[in-house]
């Protein structure tokens, strides 16, 4: 990862801030990850997605709101066009957003998530030309019956056809950019298909595979949580996957699943003086202008309401959360039992992170009362 001096300095400032957090909850580092939801419109009704059981009207992020956030990419490490919708429903608009991001920062590490239904080889070629670094596909099963039962609206044959075409295109061009990343949400319903998905990821030349536990939001899904016996079986499955596929791609089983620590993922054991680093590293903006702390919990902490990203980043809501995570008191109830890997993202040893010195940015010293927002 080739980073500008501004981005490297921002990493150092982030590390300094979480190691000596301010009593007032402010921080002098900018967000390391910008997660921007371009749309909530979707062509699927996935069984574990909260939108399947809500009556919210789908919406697209306004271009005015999008433009407000674009300057923040200058110091961020990554921009993820992420959310509860399917961005490929409006490819020209999505590509225009990407073009504007690269005008601001040509070296931005930019990727997005899709269910893959509309990711034909031709569309993949468009995003390759646009300079996108990775495309993450959400796929939870490797057989037609289970895939179509979980990803309702999907067609397994179409998905395979798209991936076969993309694989042929990459071989002809001898290029692997954008990278393909695989994301899988597991529960009792599908975890036994992980060996099939492991071979699937190798066949279609995925670079990374992220496996996360399902956080039940929909009626009846609570019954599909992994049991102690399931986890014991999953430990054996993980061992086989790591042994047989580690040369093909990087597979990460998130700590939220409840498996024992993996000695190959030391960053997951990294300690920090703060309960969770997310309020110092992540800015997630929803299509309607709401700002969220974490993608796994659906309640926003505030809304943009005409404010700049900097005003929100050091506004009262973020400051309140940072102070709670620093003091260990008044931590939100939904955070108490969290064991997500993103709590430790960007700490030393995090995959792909450069080794940088701690750099204290110019600004108020630890403990000074800053009243932004």
GROMACS .gro file of C-alpha atoms in nm:
model
  373
    1UNK     CA    1   0.000   0.000   0.000
    2UNK     CA    2   0.163   0.323  -0.120
    3UNK     CA    3   0.045   0.605   0.104
    4UNK     CA    4   0.088   0.979   0.087
    5UNK     CA    5   0.262   1.170   0.366
    6UNK     CA    6  -0.078   1.304   0.473
    7UNK     CA    7  -0.224   0.954   0.509
    8UNK     CA    8   0.084   0.826   0.694
    9UNK     CA    9   0.065   1.119   0.933
   10UNK     CA   10  -0.304   1.048   0.990
   11UNK     CA   11  -0.223   0.688   1.089
   12UNK     CA   12   0.036   0.810   1.336
   13UNK     CA   13  -0.203   1.063   1.482
   14UNK     CA   14  -0.473   0.796   1.516
   15UNK     CA   15  -0.232   0.570   1.706
   16UNK     CA   16  -0.134   0.857   1.934
   17UNK     CA   17  -0.495   0.953   1.998
   18UNK     CA   18  -0.615   0.607   2.101
   19UNK     CA   19  -0.308   0.554   2.320
   20UNK     CA   20  -0.357   0.891   2.494
   21UNK     CA   21  -0.728   0.965   2.443
   22UNK     CA   22  -0.854   1.311   2.531
   23UNK     CA   23  -1.086   1.363   2.823
   24UNK     CA   24  -1.320   1.578   2.614
   25UNK     CA   25  -1.369   1.308   2.346
   26UNK     CA   26  -1.223   1.510   2.059
   27UNK     CA   27  -0.958   1.372   1.828
   28UNK     CA   28  -0.712   1.541   1.594
   29UNK     CA   29  -0.693   1.253   1.348
   30UNK     CA   30  -0.929   1.233   1.052
   31UNK     CA   31  -1.127   0.914   0.978
   32UNK     CA   32  -0.918   0.627   0.838
   33UNK     CA   33  -1.216   0.459   0.674
   34UNK     CA   34  -1.504   0.633   0.500
   35UNK     CA   35  -1.804   0.405   0.444
   36UNK     CA   36  -2.054   0.574   0.213
   37UNK     CA   37  -2.392   0.423   0.128
   38UNK     CA   38  -2.479   0.530  -0.225
   39UNK     CA   39  -2.826   0.374  -0.224
   40UNK     CA   40  -3.065   0.157  -0.023
   41UNK     CA   41  -3.240   0.028  -0.335
   42UNK     CA   42  -3.184  -0.345  -0.378
   43UNK     CA   43  -3.284  -0.628  -0.611
   44UNK     CA   44  -3.260  -0.896  -0.338
   45UNK     CA   45  -3.462  -0.982  -0.026
   46UNK     CA   46  -3.195  -1.163   0.175
   47UNK     CA   47  -3.319  -1.359   0.475
   48UNK     CA   48  -3.077  -1.196   0.721
   49UNK     CA   49  -3.106  -0.836   0.597
   50UNK     CA   50  -3.311  -0.603   0.814
   51UNK     CA   51  -3.444  -0.422   0.507
   52UNK     CA   52  -3.634  -0.738   0.410
   53UNK     CA   53  -3.873  -0.684   0.701
   54UNK     CA   54  -3.898  -0.306   0.705
   55UNK     CA   55  -4.120  -0.070   0.511
   56UNK     CA   56  -3.861   0.201   0.460
   57UNK     CA   57  -3.874   0.371   0.124
   58UNK     CA   58  -3.555   0.309  -0.076
   59UNK     CA   59  -3.342   0.616  -0.134
   60UNK     CA   60  -3.032   0.731  -0.317
   61UNK     CA   61  -2.774   0.955  -0.154
   62UNK     CA   62  -2.805   1.307  -0.292
   63UNK     CA   63  -2.511   1.424  -0.499
   64UNK     CA   64  -2.490   1.735  -0.279
   65UNK     CA   65  -2.443   1.525   0.034
   66UNK     CA   66  -2.193   1.302  -0.146
   67UNK     CA   67  -1.993   1.605  -0.257
   68UNK     CA   68  -1.973   1.728   0.104
   69UNK     CA   69  -1.792   1.411   0.212
   70UNK     CA   70  -1.554   1.377  -0.085
   71UNK     CA   71  -1.277   1.611   0.047
   72UNK     CA   72  -1.233   1.381   0.349
   73UNK     CA   73  -1.080   1.110   0.127
   74UNK     CA   74  -0.754   1.305   0.119
   75UNK     CA   75  -0.642   1.177   0.459
   76UNK     CA   76  -0.842   0.850   0.470
   77UNK     CA   77  -0.682   0.514   0.399
   78UNK     CA   78  -0.986   0.362   0.235
   79UNK     CA   79  -1.325   0.454   0.095
   80UNK     CA   80  -1.583   0.178   0.090
   81UNK     CA   81  -1.905   0.235  -0.106
   82UNK     CA   82  -2.098   0.019   0.134
   83UNK     CA   83  -2.452  -0.011   0.258
   84UNK     CA   84  -2.781  -0.195   0.249
   85UNK     CA   85  -2.844  -0.138  -0.122
   86UNK     CA   86  -2.714  -0.264  -0.456
   87UNK     CA   87  -2.497   0.002  -0.621
   88UNK     CA   88  -2.500  -0.167  -0.963
   89UNK     CA   89  -2.867  -0.078  -1.012
   90UNK     CA   90  -2.742   0.261  -1.139
   91UNK     CA   91  -2.396   0.203  -1.284
   92UNK     CA   92  -2.353   0.542  -1.459
   93UNK     CA   93  -2.430   0.730  -1.136
   94UNK     CA   94  -2.204   0.503  -0.936
   95UNK     CA   95  -1.916   0.542  -1.181
   96UNK     CA   96  -1.962   0.920  -1.172
   97UNK     CA   97  -1.926   0.913  -0.793
   98UNK     CA   98  -1.610   0.706  -0.824
   99UNK     CA   99  -1.469   0.947  -1.082
  100UNK     CA  100  -1.528   1.239  -0.845
  101UNK     CA  101  -1.348   1.057  -0.564
  102UNK     CA  102  -1.045   0.995  -0.784
  103UNK     CA  103  -1.041   1.360  -0.890
  104UNK     CA  104  -0.999   1.445  -0.522
  105UNK     CA  105  -0.746   1.170  -0.450
  106UNK     CA  106  -0.609   0.965  -0.743
  107UNK     CA  107  -0.444   0.720  -0.502
  108UNK     CA  108  -0.757   0.650  -0.298
  109UNK     CA  109  -0.804   0.282  -0.203
  110UNK     CA  110  -1.162   0.247  -0.321
  111UNK     CA  111  -1.387  -0.055  -0.325
  112UNK     CA  112  -1.751  -0.149  -0.305
  113UNK     CA  113  -1.984  -0.434  -0.223
  114UNK     CA  114  -2.235  -0.609  -0.451
  115UNK     CA  115  -2.449  -0.919  -0.452
  116UNK     CA  116  -2.301  -1.004  -0.792
  117UNK     CA  117  -2.623  -1.042  -0.993
  118UNK     CA  118  -2.540  -0.747  -1.219
  119UNK     CA  119  -2.162  -0.788  -1.214
  120UNK     CA  120  -2.122  -0.915  -1.569
  121UNK     CA  121  -1.776  -0.933  -1.731
  122UNK     CA  122  -1.860  -0.612  -1.920
  123UNK     CA  123  -1.949  -0.431  -1.598
  124UNK     CA  124  -1.635  -0.565  -1.429
  125UNK     CA  125  -1.436  -0.421  -1.721
  126UNK     CA  126  -1.593  -0.078  -1.669
  127UNK     CA  127  -1.485  -0.075  -1.304
  128UNK     CA  128  -1.140  -0.198  -1.397
  129UNK     CA  129  -1.104   0.097  -1.633
  130UNK     CA  130  -1.236   0.329  -1.360
  131UNK     CA  131  -0.949   0.222  -1.132
  132UNK     CA  132  -1.146   0.053  -0.854
  133UNK     CA  133  -0.916  -0.153  -0.633
  134UNK     CA  134  -1.156  -0.421  -0.514
  135UNK     CA  135  -1.510  -0.552  -0.552
  136UNK     CA  136  -1.655  -0.748  -0.263
  137UNK     CA  137  -1.921  -1.007  -0.340
  138UNK     CA  138  -2.167  -1.121  -0.073
  139UNK     CA  139  -2.214  -1.496  -0.120
  140UNK     CA  140  -2.335  -1.724   0.159
  141UNK     CA  141  -2.365  -2.065  -0.010
  142UNK     CA  142  -2.204  -2.271  -0.283
  143UNK     CA  143  -2.509  -2.469  -0.395
  144UNK     CA  144  -2.805  -2.342  -0.593
  145UNK     CA  145  -3.070  -2.451  -0.342
  146UNK     CA  146  -2.918  -2.284  -0.036
  147UNK     CA  147  -2.787  -1.978  -0.219
  148UNK     CA  148  -3.127  -1.895  -0.366
  149UNK     CA  149  -3.301  -1.966  -0.033
  150UNK     CA  150  -3.076  -1.718   0.150
  151UNK     CA  151  -3.011  -1.458  -0.119
  152UNK     CA  152  -3.370  -1.430  -0.236
  153UNK     CA  153  -3.383  -1.271  -0.579
  154UNK     CA  154  -3.051  -1.421  -0.676
  155UNK     CA  155  -2.993  -1.680  -0.945
  156UNK     CA  156  -2.701  -1.912  -0.879
  157UNK     CA  157  -2.657  -1.994  -1.247
  158UNK     CA  158  -2.632  -1.624  -1.335
  159UNK     CA  159  -2.378  -1.570  -1.057
  160UNK     CA  160  -2.160  -1.856  -1.184
  161UNK     CA  161  -2.190  -1.727  -1.540
  162UNK     CA  162  -2.071  -1.382  -1.431
  163UNK     CA  163  -1.778  -1.524  -1.236
  164UNK     CA  164  -1.675  -1.756  -1.522
  165UNK     CA  165  -1.678  -1.462  -1.761
  166UNK     CA  166  -1.478  -1.241  -1.523
  167UNK     CA  167  -1.225  -1.521  -1.470
  168UNK     CA  168  -1.177  -1.556  -1.847
  169UNK     CA  169  -1.146  -1.177  -1.885
  170UNK     CA  170  -0.878  -1.157  -1.616
  171UNK     CA  171  -0.684  -1.441  -1.774
  172UNK     CA  172  -0.693  -1.277  -2.117
  173UNK     CA  173  -0.587  -0.938  -1.985
  174UNK     CA  174  -0.341  -1.089  -1.733
  175UNK     CA  175  -0.474  -0.841  -1.477
  176UNK     CA  176  -0.627  -0.912  -1.135
  177UNK     CA  177  -0.753  -0.561  -1.070
  178UNK     CA  178  -1.008  -0.498  -0.934
  179UNK     CA  179  -0.945  -0.768  -0.677
  180UNK     CA  180  -1.237  -0.994  -0.600
  181UNK     CA  181  -1.317  -1.030  -0.231
  182UNK     CA  182  -1.567  -1.272  -0.087
  183UNK     CA  183  -1.788  -1.195   0.214
  184UNK     CA  184  -1.993  -1.466   0.385
  185UNK     CA  185  -2.237  -1.435   0.674
  186UNK     CA  186  -2.269  -1.763   0.861
  187UNK     CA  187  -2.527  -1.919   1.089
  188UNK     CA  188  -2.649  -2.270   1.162
  189UNK     CA  189  -2.819  -2.253   0.821
  190UNK     CA  190  -2.502  -2.247   0.610
  191UNK     CA  191  -2.178  -2.289   0.806
  192UNK     CA  192  -2.130  -2.648   0.687
  193UNK     CA  193  -2.099  -2.515   0.331
  194UNK     CA  194  -1.775  -2.334   0.413
  195UNK     CA  195  -1.559  -2.616   0.266
  196UNK     CA  196  -1.748  -2.581  -0.063
  197UNK     CA  197  -1.713  -2.204  -0.050
  198UNK     CA  198  -1.340  -2.241   0.017
  199UNK     CA  199  -1.300  -2.426  -0.312
  200UNK     CA  200  -1.536  -2.176  -0.478
  201UNK     CA  201  -1.310  -1.887  -0.367
  202UNK     CA  202  -1.004  -2.060  -0.511
  203UNK     CA  203  -1.172  -2.145  -0.841
  204UNK     CA  204  -1.282  -1.789  -0.906
  205UNK     CA  205  -0.956  -1.628  -0.793
  206UNK     CA  206  -1.076  -1.438  -0.489
  207UNK     CA  207  -0.796  -1.256  -0.304
  208UNK     CA  208  -0.963  -1.237   0.039
  209UNK     CA  209  -1.246  -1.412   0.217
  210UNK     CA  210  -1.420  -1.253   0.516
  211UNK     CA  211  -1.642  -1.480   0.726
  212UNK     CA  212  -1.868  -1.312   0.983
  213UNK     CA  213  -2.133  -1.429   1.222
  214UNK     CA  214  -2.492  -1.331   1.152
  215UNK     CA  215  -2.639  -1.073   1.389
  216UNK     CA  216  -3.005  -1.178   1.396
  217UNK     CA  217  -3.242  -0.894   1.313
  218UNK     CA  218  -3.529  -1.078   1.146
  219UNK     CA  219  -3.805  -1.301   1.288
  220UNK     CA  220  -3.690  -1.656   1.353
  221UNK     CA  221  -3.321  -1.595   1.281
  222UNK     CA  222  -3.232  -1.608   1.651
  223UNK     CA  223  -3.288  -1.984   1.635
  224UNK     CA  224  -3.004  -2.014   1.384
  225UNK     CA  225  -2.726  -1.891   1.612
  226UNK     CA  226  -2.425  -2.123   1.623
  227UNK     CA  227  -2.422  -2.353   1.926
  228UNK     CA  228  -2.120  -2.477   2.120
  229UNK     CA  229  -2.130  -2.801   1.919
  230UNK     CA  230  -2.148  -2.601   1.594
  231UNK     CA  231  -1.843  -2.397   1.696
  232UNK     CA  232  -1.644  -2.713   1.770
  233UNK     CA  233  -1.720  -2.840   1.420
  234UNK     CA  234  -1.641  -2.498   1.276
  235UNK     CA  235  -1.300  -2.501   1.446
  236UNK     CA  236  -1.215  -2.815   1.246
  237UNK     CA  237  -1.348  -2.661   0.926
  238UNK     CA  238  -1.139  -2.347   0.979
  239UNK     CA  239  -0.824  -2.551   1.041
  240UNK     CA  240  -0.874  -2.738   0.712
  241UNK     CA  241  -0.939  -2.415   0.520
  242UNK     CA  242  -0.626  -2.246   0.656
  243UNK     CA  243  -0.412  -2.552   0.583
  244UNK     CA  244  -0.544  -2.611   0.232
  245UNK     CA  245  -0.608  -2.262   0.095
  246UNK     CA  246  -0.374  -2.016   0.268
  247UNK     CA  247  -0.155  -1.996  -0.045
  248UNK     CA  248  -0.457  -1.906  -0.259
  249UNK     CA  249  -0.618  -1.628  -0.056
  250UNK     CA  250  -0.636  -1.465   0.288
  251UNK     CA  251  -0.928  -1.602   0.493
  252UNK     CA  252  -1.038  -1.415   0.804
  253UNK     CA  253  -1.287  -1.559   1.051
  254UNK     CA  254  -1.408  -1.259   1.249
  255UNK     CA  255  -1.384  -1.290   1.631
  256UNK     CA  256  -1.758  -1.226   1.645
  257UNK     CA  257  -1.808  -1.591   1.550
  258UNK     CA  258  -1.664  -1.705   1.884
  259UNK     CA  259  -1.377  -1.927   1.766
  260UNK     CA  260  -1.045  -1.947   1.947
  261UNK     CA  261  -0.778  -1.696   1.848
  262UNK     CA  262  -0.577  -1.764   1.533
  263UNK     CA  263  -0.204  -1.736   1.595
  264UNK     CA  264  -0.162  -1.609   1.240
  265UNK     CA  265  -0.377  -1.302   1.313
  266UNK     CA  266  -0.183  -1.132   1.591
  267UNK     CA  267  -0.349  -0.797   1.525
  268UNK     CA  268  -0.672  -0.942   1.665
  269UNK     CA  269  -0.496  -0.972   2.001
  270UNK     CA  270  -0.372  -0.611   1.997
  271UNK     CA  271  -0.466  -0.415   2.304
  272UNK     CA  272  -0.569  -0.053   2.321
  273UNK     CA  273  -0.644   0.176   2.617
  274UNK     CA  274  -0.987   0.242   2.465
  275UNK     CA  275  -1.272  -0.009   2.468
  276UNK     CA  276  -1.313   0.010   2.090
  277UNK     CA  277  -1.123   0.214   1.828
  278UNK     CA  278  -1.415   0.250   1.585
  279UNK     CA  279  -1.511   0.610   1.687
  280UNK     CA  280  -1.151   0.715   1.610
  281UNK     CA  281  -1.120   0.529   1.279
  282UNK     CA  282  -1.454   0.500   1.099
  283UNK     CA  283  -1.707   0.747   0.953
  284UNK     CA  284  -2.015   0.574   0.811
  285UNK     CA  285  -2.262   0.786   0.618
  286UNK     CA  286  -2.602   0.646   0.518
  287UNK     CA  287  -2.785   0.741   0.201
  288UNK     CA  288  -3.038   0.955   0.394
  289UNK     CA  289  -2.766   1.155   0.574
  290UNK     CA  290  -2.765   0.957   0.899
  291UNK     CA  291  -2.426   0.885   1.054
  292UNK     CA  292  -2.364   0.546   1.213
  293UNK     CA  293  -2.096   0.425   1.447
  294UNK     CA  294  -2.081   0.065   1.325
  295UNK     CA  295  -2.245  -0.133   1.042
  296UNK     CA  296  -2.359  -0.413   1.274
  297UNK     CA  297  -2.596  -0.197   1.477
  298UNK     CA  298  -2.864  -0.013   1.290
  299UNK     CA  299  -2.932   0.290   1.506
  300UNK     CA  300  -2.765   0.612   1.382
  301UNK     CA  301  -2.589   0.833   1.634
  302UNK     CA  302  -2.672   1.159   1.453
  303UNK     CA  303  -2.747   1.312   1.114
  304UNK     CA  304  -2.541   1.544   0.896
  305UNK     CA  305  -2.812   1.816   0.905
  306UNK     CA  306  -2.608   2.052   0.691
  307UNK     CA  307  -2.292   2.017   0.901
  308UNK     CA  308  -1.950   1.944   0.757
  309UNK     CA  309  -1.789   1.602   0.814
  310UNK     CA  310  -1.535   1.765   1.052
  311UNK     CA  311  -1.813   1.924   1.259
  312UNK     CA  312  -1.982   1.585   1.293
  313UNK     CA  313  -1.654   1.397   1.354
  314UNK     CA  314  -1.577   1.613   1.659
  315UNK     CA  315  -1.939   1.689   1.739
  316UNK     CA  316  -2.112   1.602   2.064
  317UNK     CA  317  -2.231   1.255   1.958
  318UNK     CA  318  -1.888   1.126   1.856
  319UNK     CA  319  -1.732   1.294   2.161
  320UNK     CA  320  -1.983   1.125   2.392
  321UNK     CA  321  -1.903   0.780   2.248
  322UNK     CA  322  -1.526   0.839   2.263
  323UNK     CA  323  -1.548   0.950   2.625
  324UNK     CA  324  -1.749   0.637   2.710
  325UNK     CA  325  -1.498   0.412   2.535
  326UNK     CA  326  -1.209   0.589   2.709
  327UNK     CA  327  -1.354   0.579   3.060
  328UNK     CA  328  -1.525   0.240   3.034
  329UNK     CA  329  -1.849   0.391   3.163
  330UNK     CA  330  -2.180   0.459   2.987
  331UNK     CA  331  -2.082   0.228   2.700
  332UNK     CA  332  -2.388   0.166   2.476
  333UNK     CA  333  -2.560  -0.161   2.563
  334UNK     CA  334  -2.521  -0.300   2.212
  335UNK     CA  335  -2.141  -0.255   2.237
  336UNK     CA  336  -2.086  -0.430   2.571
  337UNK     CA  337  -2.063  -0.786   2.439
  338UNK     CA  338  -1.921  -0.698   2.098
  339UNK     CA  339  -1.622  -0.896   1.979
  340UNK     CA  340  -1.601  -0.772   1.622
  341UNK     CA  341  -1.259  -0.754   1.458
  342UNK     CA  342  -1.319  -0.393   1.358
  343UNK     CA  343  -1.261  -0.298   1.723
  344UNK     CA  344  -0.893  -0.351   1.648
  345UNK     CA  345  -0.867  -0.245   1.284
  346UNK     CA  346  -0.567  -0.026   1.201
  347UNK     CA  347  -0.381  -0.127   1.516
  348UNK     CA  348  -0.021  -0.246   1.464
  349UNK     CA  349  -0.015  -0.569   1.263
  350UNK     CA  350  -0.348  -0.508   1.086
  351UNK     CA  351  -0.316  -0.664   0.735
  352UNK     CA  352  -0.176  -0.423   0.478
  353UNK     CA  353  -0.094  -0.152   0.728
  354UNK     CA  354   0.249   0.015   0.700
  355UNK     CA  355   0.472   0.041   1.004
  356UNK     CA  356   0.464   0.411   1.091
  357UNK     CA  357   0.594   0.613   1.385
  358UNK     CA  358   0.348   0.787   1.613
  359UNK     CA  359   0.313   1.147   1.504
  360UNK     CA  360   0.137   1.390   1.735
  361UNK     CA  361  -0.059   1.626   1.513
  362UNK     CA  362  -0.059   1.996   1.594
  363UNK     CA  363  -0.361   2.088   1.800
  364UNK     CA  364  -0.499   2.077   2.152
  365UNK     CA  365  -0.306   1.862   2.397
  366UNK     CA  366  -0.451   1.561   2.573
  367UNK     CA  367  -0.711   1.668   2.824
  368UNK     CA  368  -0.781   2.012   2.680
  369UNK     CA  369  -1.146   2.094   2.639
  370UNK     CA  370  -1.233   2.141   2.272
  371UNK     CA  371  -1.590   2.237   2.202
  372UNK     CA  372  -1.631   2.166   1.831
  373UNK     CA  373  -1.988   2.093   1.733
   0.00000   0.00000   0.00000
